[in-house]
XYZ file of C-alpha atoms in Angstrom:
690
model
C -58.494 -108.453 -34.151
C -61.933 -110.014 -33.507
C -61.942 -112.010 -30.318
C -64.371 -114.536 -31.845
C -61.790 -115.509 -34.473
C -59.004 -116.119 -32.026
C -57.566 -119.558 -31.433
C -55.523 -120.235 -28.301
C -53.052 -123.056 -27.777
C -53.133 -124.401 -24.234
C -51.868 -127.399 -22.328
C -54.235 -130.357 -21.666
C -54.357 -129.513 -17.977
C -55.922 -126.135 -18.769
C -58.561 -127.283 -21.278
C -61.372 -127.848 -18.792
C -60.738 -124.535 -17.067
C -60.797 -122.614 -20.351
C -63.957 -124.352 -21.547
C -65.778 -123.617 -18.320
C -64.653 -119.985 -18.348
C -65.655 -119.317 -21.940
C -68.967 -121.183 -21.641
C -70.019 -118.685 -18.975
C -69.404 -116.018 -21.590
C -71.496 -117.936 -24.228
C -68.505 -118.244 -26.541
C -68.117 -121.291 -28.785
C -64.599 -122.694 -28.989
C -62.786 -125.218 -31.147
C -60.539 -127.695 -29.398
C -57.446 -128.138 -31.555
C -54.897 -129.461 -29.146
C -52.147 -131.386 -30.854
C -49.013 -133.007 -29.594
C -47.043 -130.093 -31.001
C -48.985 -127.562 -28.936
C -48.386 -129.567 -25.791
C -44.636 -129.228 -26.003
C -42.956 -126.068 -24.765
C -41.300 -123.977 -27.436
C -38.402 -121.578 -27.040
C -37.451 -118.713 -29.318
C -33.851 -118.368 -30.460
C -32.891 -114.834 -31.475
C -30.302 -115.811 -34.112
C -30.182 -118.608 -36.650
C -27.379 -121.010 -35.773
C -26.281 -124.463 -36.797
C -27.267 -127.447 -34.663
C -23.830 -127.501 -33.050
C -23.980 -123.782 -32.335
C -27.450 -124.069 -30.856
C -26.184 -126.659 -28.377
C -23.338 -124.334 -27.547
C -24.971 -120.914 -27.555
C -28.661 -121.460 -26.781
C -30.484 -119.390 -24.200
C -30.385 -122.373 -21.845
C -26.592 -122.377 -21.715
C -26.160 -118.590 -22.004
C -29.149 -117.010 -20.226
C -30.104 -113.383 -20.261
C -28.999 -111.940 -16.927
C -31.334 -109.572 -15.115
C -29.587 -106.824 -13.181
C -31.561 -105.905 -10.055
C -30.752 -103.781 -7.043
C -31.383 -106.501 -4.473
C -27.875 -107.888 -4.960
C -29.219 -111.085 -6.601
C -28.704 -112.172 -10.192
C -31.948 -113.809 -11.374
C -33.031 -115.700 -14.444
C -35.857 -114.186 -16.502
C -38.282 -117.128 -16.878
C -40.862 -117.459 -19.635
C -44.379 -117.034 -18.288
C -47.342 -119.326 -19.032
C -50.129 -116.801 -19.486
C -52.954 -119.313 -19.379
C -51.725 -120.831 -16.124
C -51.949 -117.407 -14.568
C -55.689 -117.060 -15.238
C -57.797 -116.523 -12.173
C -60.875 -118.782 -12.171
C -64.005 -117.473 -10.500
C -67.062 -119.833 -10.784
C -70.710 -118.748 -10.384
C -70.054 -115.162 -11.368
C -72.752 -113.464 -13.459
C -71.664 -110.814 -15.964
C -74.092 -108.390 -17.559
C -73.496 -105.752 -20.207
C -69.810 -106.593 -20.393
C -67.276 -105.562 -23.007
C -65.741 -108.749 -24.415
C -62.419 -107.127 -25.263
C -62.213 -105.592 -21.774
C -63.251 -108.878 -20.164
C -60.556 -110.755 -22.022
C -57.912 -108.215 -21.106
C -58.880 -108.654 -17.473
C -58.733 -112.432 -17.632
C -55.555 -112.792 -19.706
C -52.708 -110.651 -18.366
C -50.818 -109.601 -21.453
C -47.108 -109.400 -20.621
C -46.019 -105.765 -20.439
C -42.685 -104.592 -21.739
C -40.765 -102.951 -18.920
C -39.875 -99.524 -20.260
C -37.410 -99.134 -17.413
C -35.272 -102.071 -18.633
C -33.362 -102.751 -21.804
C -31.506 -105.754 -23.125
C -27.825 -104.872 -23.297
C -25.506 -107.136 -25.276
C -21.996 -106.628 -23.907
C -19.478 -108.344 -26.158
C -21.765 -111.334 -26.692
C -23.350 -111.654 -23.250
C -26.853 -110.289 -22.687
C -28.030 -108.392 -19.618
C -31.536 -107.174 -18.752
C -30.544 -103.923 -17.088
C -32.503 -101.008 -15.675
C -32.027 -97.554 -17.108
C -30.952 -96.115 -13.764
C -28.093 -98.637 -13.821
C -27.104 -97.320 -17.247
C -26.976 -93.818 -15.808
C -24.910 -95.016 -12.841
C -22.474 -96.695 -15.232
C -22.436 -93.581 -17.448
C -23.694 -95.505 -20.487
C -25.527 -93.336 -23.013
C -28.152 -95.628 -24.502
C -28.786 -93.311 -27.467
C -25.192 -93.769 -28.634
C -25.252 -97.573 -28.509
C -25.683 -99.767 -31.553
C -29.329 -100.882 -31.802
C -30.257 -104.432 -32.823
C -33.791 -105.258 -34.033
C -34.596 -108.957 -34.066
C -38.059 -110.585 -34.202
C -39.685 -107.402 -32.991
C -37.346 -107.146 -30.022
C -34.844 -104.359 -29.506
C -31.453 -104.873 -27.917
C -28.408 -102.628 -27.646
C -24.839 -103.650 -28.306
C -21.764 -102.363 -26.468
C -18.346 -103.478 -27.653
C -16.711 -104.144 -24.256
C -15.465 -107.137 -22.288
C -18.473 -108.937 -20.698
C -16.228 -110.575 -18.081
C -15.274 -107.228 -16.549
C -18.782 -105.839 -17.041
C -20.181 -108.706 -14.939
C -17.501 -108.165 -12.338
C -18.284 -104.439 -12.151
C -22.010 -105.166 -11.766
C -21.188 -107.413 -8.801
C -18.953 -104.750 -7.229
C -21.556 -101.996 -7.672
C -24.106 -104.179 -5.892
C -21.633 -105.065 -3.154
C -20.859 -101.367 -2.625
C -24.575 -100.473 -2.782
C -23.864 -97.956 -5.559
C -21.429 -96.028 -3.337
C -18.578 -95.112 -5.699
C -16.353 -93.978 -2.816
C -15.899 -97.656 -1.911
C -14.020 -98.172 -5.187
C -11.428 -95.601 -4.093
C -11.001 -97.291 -0.713
C -10.471 -100.723 -2.285
C -8.548 -99.701 -5.393
C -5.411 -101.474 -4.150
C -7.283 -104.798 -4.292
C -8.182 -104.532 -7.999
C -6.190 -105.649 -11.010
C -4.915 -102.945 -13.349
C -7.238 -104.097 -16.151
C -10.242 -103.906 -13.803
C -9.197 -100.414 -12.669
C -9.076 -99.262 -16.297
C -12.610 -100.628 -16.835
C -13.837 -98.838 -13.690
C -12.354 -95.632 -15.087
C -14.105 -96.260 -18.432
C -17.485 -96.415 -16.662
C -16.431 -93.346 -14.575
C -16.751 -95.247 -11.312
C -13.154 -94.247 -10.602
C -11.445 -90.974 -11.399
C -8.974 -91.148 -14.294
C -6.140 -90.320 -11.910
C -6.350 -93.954 -10.762
C -5.968 -95.292 -14.320
C -2.713 -97.277 -14.490
C -0.186 -97.088 -17.278
C -0.828 -99.727 -19.978
C 1.533 -102.668 -20.449
C 0.789 -102.924 -24.195
C -0.357 -100.169 -26.540
C -1.845 -100.578 -30.017
C 0.698 -99.085 -32.400
C -1.525 -98.015 -35.243
C -4.730 -98.766 -37.100
C -4.112 -100.738 -40.284
C -5.377 -98.627 -43.154
C -8.335 -96.279 -42.907
C -11.304 -97.754 -41.087
C -14.646 -95.965 -41.258
C -16.530 -97.180 -38.199
C -19.879 -96.127 -39.661
C -19.344 -98.458 -42.668
C -18.018 -101.369 -40.607
C -20.421 -101.477 -37.691
C -21.552 -105.024 -38.440
C -21.386 -107.283 -35.401
C -19.118 -110.275 -35.913
C -19.423 -113.465 -33.872
C -16.136 -115.236 -33.140
C -16.427 -118.819 -31.894
C -13.404 -120.356 -30.185
C -13.538 -123.732 -28.424
C -17.146 -123.548 -27.217
C -16.920 -119.855 -26.374
C -18.421 -116.989 -28.328
C -17.248 -113.387 -28.570
C -18.999 -110.516 -30.334
C -17.392 -107.328 -31.566
C -17.684 -104.760 -34.336
C -16.143 -105.498 -37.692
C -14.252 -102.182 -37.380
C -12.547 -103.505 -34.243
C -11.214 -106.588 -36.032
C -10.023 -104.561 -39.026
C -7.121 -103.312 -36.876
C -5.310 -106.617 -37.518
C -4.216 -107.925 -40.949
C -5.228 -111.497 -40.058
C -8.847 -110.459 -39.552
C -8.870 -108.246 -42.639
C -8.135 -111.307 -44.780
C -10.563 -113.499 -42.852
C -13.452 -111.050 -43.178
C -12.706 -110.485 -46.859
C -13.017 -114.196 -47.670
C -15.781 -114.964 -45.209
C -19.338 -114.406 -46.484
C -21.064 -114.473 -43.077
C -20.665 -112.570 -39.860
C -19.257 -115.583 -38.044
C -15.626 -116.581 -37.628
C -14.394 -119.932 -36.384
C -10.960 -119.858 -34.706
C -9.612 -123.211 -33.548
C -5.950 -122.567 -32.826
C -6.347 -119.802 -30.176
C -6.856 -119.986 -26.415
C -10.113 -118.090 -25.641
C -8.539 -116.630 -22.480
C -5.761 -115.122 -24.579
C -8.167 -113.962 -27.282
C -10.194 -112.021 -24.691
C -7.089 -109.898 -23.986
C -6.395 -109.507 -27.711
C -9.927 -108.216 -28.218
C -9.577 -105.767 -25.313
C -6.436 -104.324 -26.896
C -8.235 -103.893 -30.236
C -11.250 -102.278 -28.539
C -9.512 -99.638 -26.432
C -5.974 -99.469 -27.828
C -4.485 -100.318 -24.409
C -3.909 -103.528 -22.481
C -3.016 -103.646 -18.816
C -1.797 -107.257 -18.714
C 0.848 -108.869 -20.872
C 2.665 -112.160 -21.331
C 4.797 -113.844 -23.967
C 1.759 -115.823 -25.140
C -0.284 -112.639 -25.639
C 2.522 -111.012 -27.630
C 3.064 -114.141 -29.764
C -0.671 -114.212 -30.589
C -0.609 -110.512 -31.481
C 2.288 -111.150 -33.854
C 0.404 -114.057 -35.406
C -2.652 -111.857 -36.025
C -0.519 -109.101 -37.562
C -1.442 -106.600 -34.834
C 1.270 -104.009 -34.277
C 1.834 -102.898 -30.691
C 4.322 -101.235 -28.349
C 5.475 -102.713 -25.051
C 5.353 -100.164 -22.234
C 8.150 -101.041 -19.859
C 7.227 -98.603 -17.085
C 5.196 -100.070 -14.251
C 3.366 -97.805 -11.846
C 4.363 -98.256 -8.208
C 1.158 -98.156 -6.187
C 2.763 -97.435 -2.837
C 4.740 -94.598 -1.275
C 8.314 -95.090 -0.071
C 9.400 -93.171 3.019
C 12.870 -92.860 4.594
C 13.876 -94.090 8.016
C 14.331 -91.173 10.402
C 17.886 -90.852 11.729
C 19.696 -88.120 13.572
C 21.227 -85.647 11.127
C 23.888 -83.027 11.748
C 22.169 -79.992 10.297
C 24.576 -77.145 9.536
C 23.341 -74.001 7.841
C 26.240 -71.746 8.867
C 27.544 -71.320 5.310
C 24.141 -70.194 4.105
C 23.846 -67.808 7.045
C 27.348 -66.369 6.426
C 26.524 -65.609 2.790
C 23.207 -64.063 3.853
C 24.823 -61.937 6.592
C 27.481 -60.604 4.185
C 24.774 -59.557 1.770
C 22.660 -57.909 4.506
C 25.686 -56.219 6.166
C 26.751 -54.492 2.952
C 23.286 -53.134 2.226
C 21.190 -53.090 5.401
C 23.523 -52.976 8.446
C 20.677 -52.101 10.799
C 19.039 -55.497 10.100
C 21.991 -57.647 11.233
C 20.201 -58.756 14.414
C 17.321 -60.278 12.401
C 19.234 -62.665 10.152
C 17.852 -66.192 10.468
C 16.866 -69.169 8.293
C 14.066 -71.652 8.979
C 14.923 -75.354 8.618
C 13.427 -78.690 9.598
C 15.256 -81.006 11.948
C 14.841 -84.559 13.242
C 15.353 -85.363 16.932
C 15.772 -89.034 17.847
C 15.658 -90.826 21.196
C 17.985 -93.112 23.121
C 15.081 -94.670 25.050
C 13.992 -98.218 24.344
C 11.206 -97.971 21.767
C 8.245 -99.999 22.980
C 4.563 -99.580 23.750
C 3.288 -98.722 27.250
C 6.463 -96.840 28.181
C 7.902 -93.346 28.592
C 10.115 -92.301 25.682
C 12.396 -89.342 26.344
C 13.667 -86.833 23.784
C 16.439 -84.416 24.674
C 15.444 -81.119 23.083
C 18.937 -79.741 23.723
C 20.042 -81.884 20.767
C 18.820 -78.953 18.716
C 21.364 -76.620 20.281
C 22.552 -75.451 16.866
C 19.071 -74.046 16.326
C 18.120 -70.765 17.906
C 14.477 -71.684 18.606
C 11.803 -74.279 17.844
C 8.695 -72.931 16.124
C 6.642 -76.089 15.535
C 6.905 -79.690 16.678
C 5.491 -82.929 15.274
C 5.730 -86.516 16.441
C 6.283 -89.312 13.923
C 5.486 -92.952 14.822
C 6.118 -96.047 12.661
C 4.205 -99.252 13.430
C 3.973 -102.584 11.554
C 1.213 -103.569 9.117
C -1.060 -106.320 10.415
C -1.482 -109.335 8.144
C -5.203 -109.770 7.251
C -4.899 -113.509 7.960
C -4.124 -112.752 11.616
C -7.808 -112.012 12.249
C -7.009 -108.814 14.120
C -7.051 -105.144 13.136
C -6.194 -101.731 14.505
C -8.897 -99.489 15.985
C -10.378 -96.604 14.027
C -8.572 -93.261 14.366
C -5.487 -95.149 15.474
C -3.366 -92.051 14.852
C -4.948 -90.398 17.908
C -4.614 -93.479 20.138
C -0.957 -94.461 19.742
C 0.147 -92.033 22.446
C -1.497 -91.227 25.770
C 0.241 -87.938 26.567
C 3.135 -85.654 25.648
C 4.793 -83.339 28.189
C 7.730 -80.920 28.199
C 9.809 -80.412 31.360
C 13.016 -78.504 31.973
C 15.575 -78.556 34.802
C 16.629 -75.072 35.870
C 20.089 -75.073 37.548
C 19.393 -71.633 38.977
C 16.660 -73.061 41.205
C 17.632 -76.768 41.063
C 14.018 -77.577 40.215
C 12.320 -79.501 37.462
C 9.640 -77.268 35.980
C 6.610 -78.395 33.980
C 6.222 -76.364 30.781
C 3.309 -77.779 28.739
C 1.475 -80.979 27.802
C -1.191 -82.367 25.492
C -3.321 -85.497 25.033
C -4.714 -87.294 21.937
C -8.300 -85.978 22.211
C -7.036 -82.413 22.285
C -4.622 -83.114 19.415
C -7.710 -83.774 17.274
C -9.552 -80.640 18.448
C -6.554 -78.246 18.453
C -6.425 -77.588 14.659
C -10.235 -77.314 14.614
C -9.960 -74.402 17.043
C -6.878 -72.488 16.047
C -6.400 -73.120 12.317
C -8.430 -72.576 9.172
C -7.450 -75.925 7.632
C -8.278 -78.573 10.236
C -9.339 -81.036 7.534
C -5.863 -80.887 6.002
C -4.239 -81.508 9.386
C -6.484 -84.518 9.996
C -5.862 -85.858 6.494
C -2.102 -85.529 6.988
C -2.291 -87.427 10.257
C -4.400 -90.189 8.712
C -1.647 -92.077 6.904
C -2.684 -95.401 8.462
C -4.846 -96.211 5.425
C -2.047 -95.469 2.936
C 0.262 -98.093 1.469
C 3.712 -97.168 2.754
C 7.039 -98.919 2.569
C 9.995 -97.930 4.710
C 13.406 -98.110 3.073
C 15.844 -99.608 5.589
C 19.259 -100.978 4.574
C 18.077 -101.029 0.923
C 15.109 -103.192 1.911
C 11.433 -102.183 1.746
C 9.335 -102.851 4.847
C 5.538 -102.421 5.014
C 4.637 -99.877 7.695
C 2.005 -97.422 8.927
C 3.409 -93.962 9.657
C 1.509 -91.489 11.829
C 2.542 -87.813 11.959
C 0.789 -85.553 14.457
C 1.306 -81.841 15.229
C 2.096 -81.547 18.942
C 2.778 -77.880 19.585
C 2.429 -75.015 17.155
C 4.215 -72.292 19.087
C 3.620 -69.536 16.511
C 4.327 -66.208 18.240
C 5.905 -67.768 21.358
C 8.672 -70.133 20.255
C 10.841 -72.360 22.444
C 14.272 -70.604 22.798
C 16.498 -73.710 22.708
C 19.838 -71.905 22.203
C 19.222 -69.530 25.099
C 18.182 -72.453 27.343
C 21.342 -74.404 26.430
C 23.528 -71.369 27.119
C 21.897 -71.054 30.556
C 22.457 -74.742 31.315
C 18.762 -75.562 31.228
C 18.113 -79.208 30.286
C 14.822 -79.573 28.371
C 13.120 -82.919 27.757
C 9.992 -84.021 25.955
C 8.396 -87.200 27.333
C 6.015 -89.309 25.214
C 3.821 -91.851 27.025
C 2.997 -94.542 24.462
C -0.278 -96.466 24.633
C -0.638 -100.055 25.760
C -1.172 -102.588 22.922
C -4.472 -103.482 24.600
C -5.856 -100.082 23.580
C -4.996 -100.076 19.872
C -6.755 -103.234 18.613
C -10.430 -103.824 17.943
C -12.679 -106.172 19.937
C -10.268 -106.380 22.893
C -7.940 -108.597 20.895
C -4.229 -108.420 21.543
C -1.149 -108.929 19.414
C 2.448 -108.446 20.442
C 3.842 -105.875 18.018
C 6.936 -103.710 17.987
C 7.164 -99.951 17.948
C 9.342 -99.668 14.847
C 10.437 -96.068 15.282
C 9.456 -92.803 16.929
C 10.999 -89.379 16.339
C 10.347 -85.673 16.602
C 10.152 -83.395 13.593
C 10.831 -79.756 14.390
C 10.666 -76.522 12.464
C 13.598 -74.452 13.722
C 14.850 -70.913 13.496
C 18.611 -70.789 12.801
C 20.893 -67.834 13.524
C 24.593 -67.362 12.809
C 26.481 -68.568 15.909
C 29.441 -66.228 15.366
C 27.156 -63.226 15.581
C 27.486 -61.491 18.950
C 23.762 -61.089 19.606
C 22.977 -60.088 23.212
C 20.681 -62.613 24.872
C 18.604 -60.751 27.410
C 16.185 -62.542 29.716
C 12.733 -62.469 28.195
C 9.213 -63.233 29.323
C 7.649 -66.166 27.395
C 3.946 -66.970 27.563
C 2.783 -70.563 27.005
C -0.371 -72.500 27.831
C -0.899 -75.349 30.271
C -3.692 -77.760 29.328
C -6.108 -79.094 31.952
C -8.112 -82.030 30.557
C -10.985 -83.339 32.688
C -13.742 -85.903 32.123
C -16.922 -84.745 33.905
C -19.418 -87.497 34.678
C -22.966 -86.380 33.905
C -25.266 -86.633 36.941
C -28.712 -88.000 36.189
C -31.548 -85.962 37.691
C -35.275 -86.339 38.168
C -35.836 -83.537 35.706
C -37.526 -85.024 32.617
C -35.649 -82.747 30.211
C -32.013 -82.439 31.255
C -29.177 -83.838 33.369
C -26.306 -81.796 34.812
C -22.531 -81.793 35.105
C -20.567 -79.684 37.611
C -16.836 -78.956 38.000
C -14.829 -76.433 39.996
C -12.210 -74.303 38.222
C -10.229 -73.949 41.452
C -6.536 -74.609 40.852
C -6.652 -73.971 37.109
C -5.016 -70.540 37.418
C -5.546 -67.726 34.936
C -7.723 -69.196 32.189
C -7.355 -68.062 28.570
C -10.142 -70.167 27.012
C -11.934 -73.490 27.287
C -13.572 -76.000 24.979
C -15.662 -79.104 25.641
C -17.534 -81.902 23.928
C -20.411 -84.097 25.117
C -20.162 -87.875 24.678
C -22.963 -90.435 24.797
C -22.616 -93.707 26.694
C -22.014 -95.765 23.529
C -19.300 -93.445 22.190
C -17.715 -93.214 25.619
C -17.388 -97.011 25.762
C -15.866 -97.033 22.276
C -13.572 -94.143 23.272
C -14.282 -92.286 20.037
C -12.200 -89.257 19.088
C -14.245 -87.563 16.394
C -17.906 -88.187 17.294
C -19.618 -85.544 19.410
C -23.237 -85.073 20.465
C -25.257 -81.882 20.056
C -26.556 -82.265 23.605
C -25.739 -78.907 25.218
C -28.644 -76.883 26.555
C -26.651 -74.264 28.460
C -23.439 -73.708 30.442
C -23.298 -71.456 33.515
C -20.134 -69.912 34.974
C -21.023 -69.496 38.649
C -19.287 -67.432 41.348
C -19.415 -69.758 44.356
C -19.130 -67.118 47.119
C -21.854 -64.953 45.590
C -23.930 -68.008 44.620
C -24.819 -66.333 41.355
C -23.981 -66.950 37.697
C -21.219 -64.920 36.112
C -22.653 -65.657 32.671
C -24.932 -68.154 30.924
C -24.122 -69.416 27.430
C -26.229 -71.615 25.150
C -25.207 -73.979 22.355
C -25.597 -71.440 19.546
C -23.373 -68.922 21.302
C -20.618 -71.451 22.035
C -20.744 -73.259 18.708
C -21.164 -70.306 16.356
C -21.121 -66.729 17.628
C -18.187 -66.828 20.078
C -15.908 -68.927 17.798
C -16.712 -66.635 14.867
C -15.715 -63.592 16.864
C -12.697 -65.018 18.697
C -11.308 -67.586 16.212
C -12.642 -66.301 12.899
C -14.762 -69.348 12.104
C -17.607 -71.426 13.510
C -17.004 -74.924 14.865
C -18.254 -78.367 13.820
C -21.468 -79.411 15.523
C -20.955 -80.789 19.019
C -17.840 -78.688 19.862
C -18.459 -75.791 22.274
C -15.996 -72.971 22.960
C -15.585 -69.740 24.876
C -12.625 -67.425 25.473
C -11.716 -64.754 28.015
C -8.932 -63.348 25.799
C -9.387 -60.706 23.148
C -7.341 -62.812 20.714
C -6.877 -66.431 21.858
C -4.984 -67.297 18.674
C -1.852 -65.538 19.970
C 0.415 -66.675 22.810
C 0.107 -63.431 24.773
C -1.883 -62.292 27.771
C -4.781 -60.324 26.308
C -7.322 -60.964 29.006
C -8.357 -63.929 31.122
C -10.367 -65.160 34.098
C -8.925 -66.702 37.253
C -10.484 -69.990 38.236
C -10.576 -69.292 41.955
C -14.108 -69.321 43.431
C -15.625 -70.361 40.060
C -17.400 -73.469 38.907
C -19.040 -74.606 35.691
C -22.527 -76.094 35.610
C -23.713 -77.795 32.416
C -27.298 -78.634 31.487
C -27.309 -81.394 28.872
C -29.828 -83.628 27.191
C -30.747 -86.940 28.784
C -28.631 -89.154 26.487
C -25.367 -87.583 27.687
C -22.775 -89.634 29.593
C -19.509 -87.662 29.845
C -18.385 -84.066 29.244
C -14.780 -83.812 28.033
C -13.477 -80.422 29.158
C -10.182 -78.815 28.041
C -9.052 -75.642 29.840
C -6.043 -73.577 28.688
C -4.225 -71.822 31.541
C -1.760 -69.001 30.916
C 1.704 -70.243 31.865
C 4.591 -67.755 31.874
C 8.323 -68.538 31.969
C 11.369 -66.254 32.001
C 14.410 -67.476 30.030
């Protein structure tokens, strides 16, 4: 196009500016400003009646721009002439008119990174990376060409699409947040999230209504016309093939010569659900009104009675009289007839529940009598199970993070030996070590931690045929493995064995130092037991049992004048024969918050020093204690920030296979400057004869 032949319509306010600009370029212009050119014009993409224009114009139904700054913005029309930059007294020589004009008039550029997406009648200006995030394949969408503009049509519910856009922005495109908050969503919204693959299909609920069959044979490729349905000032858009699944719409479309349908006797809120059922074949809400409307439209459907229960139901732990004698008798008869030499090794593993007679409350000692398991020969593993109430969100208070490791302060096992008339300490543990223990001595620490973390699950306790909302925490206390606790032998010898649980104060389990008076609903022990036939005359000789006594110490880091490191020192005097030790380094912030699972990679080196000789026994750095030594001794490396060493050939077994006595030894740590506290856990060999 020749620039000299162009005519430009401008507003009166811009006339003088344009004349002055073009006169500098020696270009003659014709002023043809009319009243029509002074009024703003607006393009309408579809031809509608006057009533429909009032109802469905771009002013009342704007195109929504989807941006990543969490703000929905209107896409305004731009006045190109008003955007001209005016520069007086500028001399131009040897200029290219077409280039000059392109510099002065900024032609609006089409954003290749955005498309116009029509979702069920509502338009969105959406970026292509959003399409990818929502798993929408643009090439498979229906393309609409109108007045030189291209839009894409997707036959889905725009209400839920808008809601999902808002949630994606709120979650900052982190799909894991949908899993955390899935309990807060309606079933229909969950199904839409699954459609866009923002949630795994395992979360998809069972439908309430299901489309029974498609009426006749519908070829989608021949019926991909978009039909506009107008109901009481609301407009819906869908494919003709979608509507052909109901006999009512088949007749309507057959007699109607346009792609518009007027429905006056239907509630638009109900019709939205009808359309969703026709689109996907499933509906996750239902009511009598919806079903009556479906019947009126001749849409055949099935009612799905089953409703998915979105919470787990757990039993209340009571004391049970476990009796496996009959099973053992049948087993012993079988073994005796075939393998008489194996009679001394007949046993069956079972799980048992031990309850308490102590008053169940926080900030108290709760005592369990382990002799209640006298029918069992030995205890192999032991878990503690704690039930606490769910806090109402309206209370403005919430539990601390990692609550499962803060409900108890310590667990200890003591026994009274009538032969010596003394109470003897056997073993103990604390919450911090309960978190680290499976990291050290098992290959599946993540599974142990996930099992313990039931606080975030929706649980209901069944009590007297009533469901009560609870949090249940289950923690492994002692995994005895090769060195079990011989309960039957201890009972026969008159040894009374007790496990004492010190529960935490309510002040320590709520965030922001807030306090709420809550009840400890229940606490019990779960044990894995070895059962033997009581009638069997098995000699019970005194045996040597090897356990471990835990020494847990917080070492305050001492700040030094050295610009690189600070130090921490502790004596191992009084810690007996040491099997192994592990420690973590905590910063000031995490120490104040009393975190369980956050450790700092602040170790420079650890020295084991012989005090009398004033010389180091050995010096270990972070790589040795975090990788090499754990790999050799435990079979795996450790998470960053956990440091370990062992003096036993195989620390995974409860047997004396080497150790170091703590007498005349001390540990000296060199740590980075940001360190506050070193949490040290030392395992001492502890032998008992039963």
